[in-house]
Amino acid sequence: MRMTLSPKGLLALLPMIIICSYLTIGYASSYIGWYGYKKWQHRKRSASILESKERNVFLTQLRYSVEGDIKMNNLEVYMEKGFYYGKHTSKVTDTSHRENFPYQITFRNPDDKRLFIFIPEEEFSRYDSCASHSIFLKIQEFTDTLELHVLDSAGTSATIKAWK
C-alpha cells in the first residue's frame, strides 16, 4: 500500500519541517561555535566591575586621571583574578591558576563604545605580561602608574594614568 501526501497534508507538514530545521541549525551553530572555538580554554576578563563582582573575581578599583581632549567620566579600571569559562557554559567561572600570571588589570569605558583604549607597545616591558588590552600580573600588588592611550573615531587622543 502506497501512501501519498495531499497538498493540504504537505502544507500542514511544512511548518514542522521549518521548525525542526531551525532548531537543528541553531543547535549545530552553537555547538560548533562553542566547541569549535574552545572558549573554555582561553583566559577571559569581565566586561564591567559589576560582572567582576558577580563572578567573585574583583579585587580592587584603580584611581585614574585623563590627560587630553577626550572626556571619560565613567571609565572603569580595576584589578581582578584571571578566569576561564566552564567547559559547558560561560556562566561558570573557573579561577584555577593554570598560568604564571593569575591577576589582571582590566579597563573599559561604558559611555562610548567608539573609543579604542590600548596599552602602548613601549609600556609592555613594565609588566609581568601583557597584550594590547590586558595586563597580567604574578602577584596582586601593583606599584607602578599604568599608562593607557585612547583614540576616538575622529583621531583625537588622550592618555589615562591609573594607580592603586
GROMACS .gro file of C-alpha atoms in nm, residues 40-137:
model
   98
   40TRP     CA    1   3.671   2.745   2.798
   41GLN     CA    2   4.043   2.723   2.713
   42HIS     CA    3   4.102   3.096   2.668
   43ARG     CA    4   4.153   3.340   2.954
   44LYS     CA    5   3.869   3.587   2.999
   45ARG     CA    6   3.818   3.927   3.153
   46SER     CA    7   3.494   4.062   3.285
   47ALA     CA    8   3.301   4.326   3.093
   48SER     CA    9   3.247   4.552   3.397
   49ILE     CA   10   3.313   4.589   3.766
   50LEU     CA   11   2.961   4.462   3.830
   51GLU     CA   12   3.027   4.141   3.633
   52SER     CA   13   3.365   4.104   3.805
   53LYS     CA   14   3.194   4.121   4.145
   54GLU     CA   15   2.921   3.879   4.034
   55ARG     CA   16   3.187   3.630   3.921
   56ASN     CA   17   3.367   3.680   4.254
   57VAL     CA   18   3.697   3.777   4.085
   58PHE     CA   19   3.702   4.152   4.166
   59LEU     CA   20   3.998   4.267   4.376
   60THR     CA   21   4.023   4.649   4.367
   61GLN     CA   22   3.932   4.952   4.162
   62LEU     CA   23   4.219   5.174   4.049
   63ARG     CA   24   4.211   5.553   4.060
   64TYR     CA   25   4.283   5.738   3.737
   65SER     CA   26   4.322   6.072   3.564
   66VAL     CA   27   4.270   6.155   3.197
   67GLU     CA   28   4.503   6.391   3.012
   68GLY     CA   29   4.390   6.505   2.669
   69ASP     CA   30   4.083   6.611   2.475
   70ILE     CA   31   3.866   6.304   2.530
   71LYS     CA   32   3.625   6.316   2.823
   72MET     CA   33   3.573   5.990   3.016
   73ASN     CA   34   3.367   6.025   3.330
   74ASN     CA   35   3.274   5.661   3.392
   75LEU     CA   36   3.591   5.478   3.299
   76GLU     CA   37   3.642   5.153   3.489
   77VAL     CA   38   3.999   5.046   3.567
   78TYR     CA   39   4.023   4.755   3.808
   79MET     CA   40   4.222   4.453   3.914
   80GLU     CA   41   4.068   4.108   3.915
   81LYS     CA   42   4.166   3.744   3.922
   82GLY     CA   43   4.215   3.593   3.579
   83PHE     CA   44   3.948   3.337   3.497
   84TYR     CA   45   3.821   3.092   3.240
   85TYR     CA   46   3.471   2.985   3.146
   86GLY     CA   47   3.344   2.645   3.248
   87LYS     CA   48   3.362   2.379   2.979
   88HIS     CA   49   2.989   2.378   2.905
   89THR     CA   50   2.882   2.734   2.987
   90SER     CA   51   3.014   3.090   3.013
   91LYS     CA   52   2.821   3.135   3.338
   92VAL     CA   53   3.071   2.917   3.530
   93THR     CA   54   3.383   3.100   3.649
   94ASP     CA   55   3.696   2.886   3.675
   95THR     CA   56   3.971   3.068   3.871
   96SER     CA   57   4.208   2.773   3.897
   97HIS     CA   58   4.559   2.904   3.847
   98ARG     CA   59   4.663   2.750   3.518
   99GLU     CA   60   4.907   3.030   3.448
  100ASN     CA   61   5.204   3.212   3.596
  101PHE     CA   62   5.005   3.538   3.597
  102PRO     CA   63   4.686   3.482   3.798
  103TYR     CA   64   4.589   3.852   3.824
  104GLN     CA   65   4.492   4.102   3.558
  105ILE     CA   66   4.413   4.469   3.520
  106THR     CA   67   4.101   4.533   3.318
  107PHE     CA   68   3.965   4.859   3.177
  108ARG     CA   69   3.662   4.976   2.984
  109ASN     CA   70   3.467   5.291   2.908
  110PRO     CA   71   3.093   5.216   2.931
  111ASP     CA   72   2.991   5.558   2.794
  112ASP     CA   73   3.138   5.535   2.448
  113LYS     CA   74   3.191   5.214   2.253
  114ARG     CA   75   3.374   5.403   1.976
  115LEU     CA   76   3.682   5.467   2.188
  116PHE     CA   77   3.983   5.245   2.143
  117ILE     CA   78   4.177   5.207   2.471
  118PHE     CA   79   4.511   5.031   2.448
  119ILE     CA   80   4.848   4.980   2.615
  120PRO     CA   81   5.128   5.128   2.404
  121GLU     CA   82   5.388   4.874   2.299
  122GLU     CA   83   5.672   5.063   2.468
  123GLU     CA   84   5.494   5.003   2.802
  124PHE     CA   85   5.485   4.623   2.763
  125SER     CA   86   5.821   4.567   2.931
  126ARG     CA   87   5.698   4.731   3.255
  127TYR     CA   88   5.457   4.449   3.333
  128ASP     CA   89   5.489   4.079   3.406
  129SER     CA   90   5.300   4.004   3.086
  130CYS     CA   91   5.057   4.196   2.871
  131ALA     CA   92   4.881   4.230   2.541
  132SER     CA   93   4.727   4.535   2.377
  133HIS     CA   94   4.419   4.523   2.605
  134SER     CA   95   4.527   4.330   2.914
  135ILE     CA   96   4.793   4.345   3.182
  136PHE     CA   97   4.872   4.020   3.360
  137LEU     CA   98   5.046   4.012   3.698
   0.00000   0.00000   0.00000
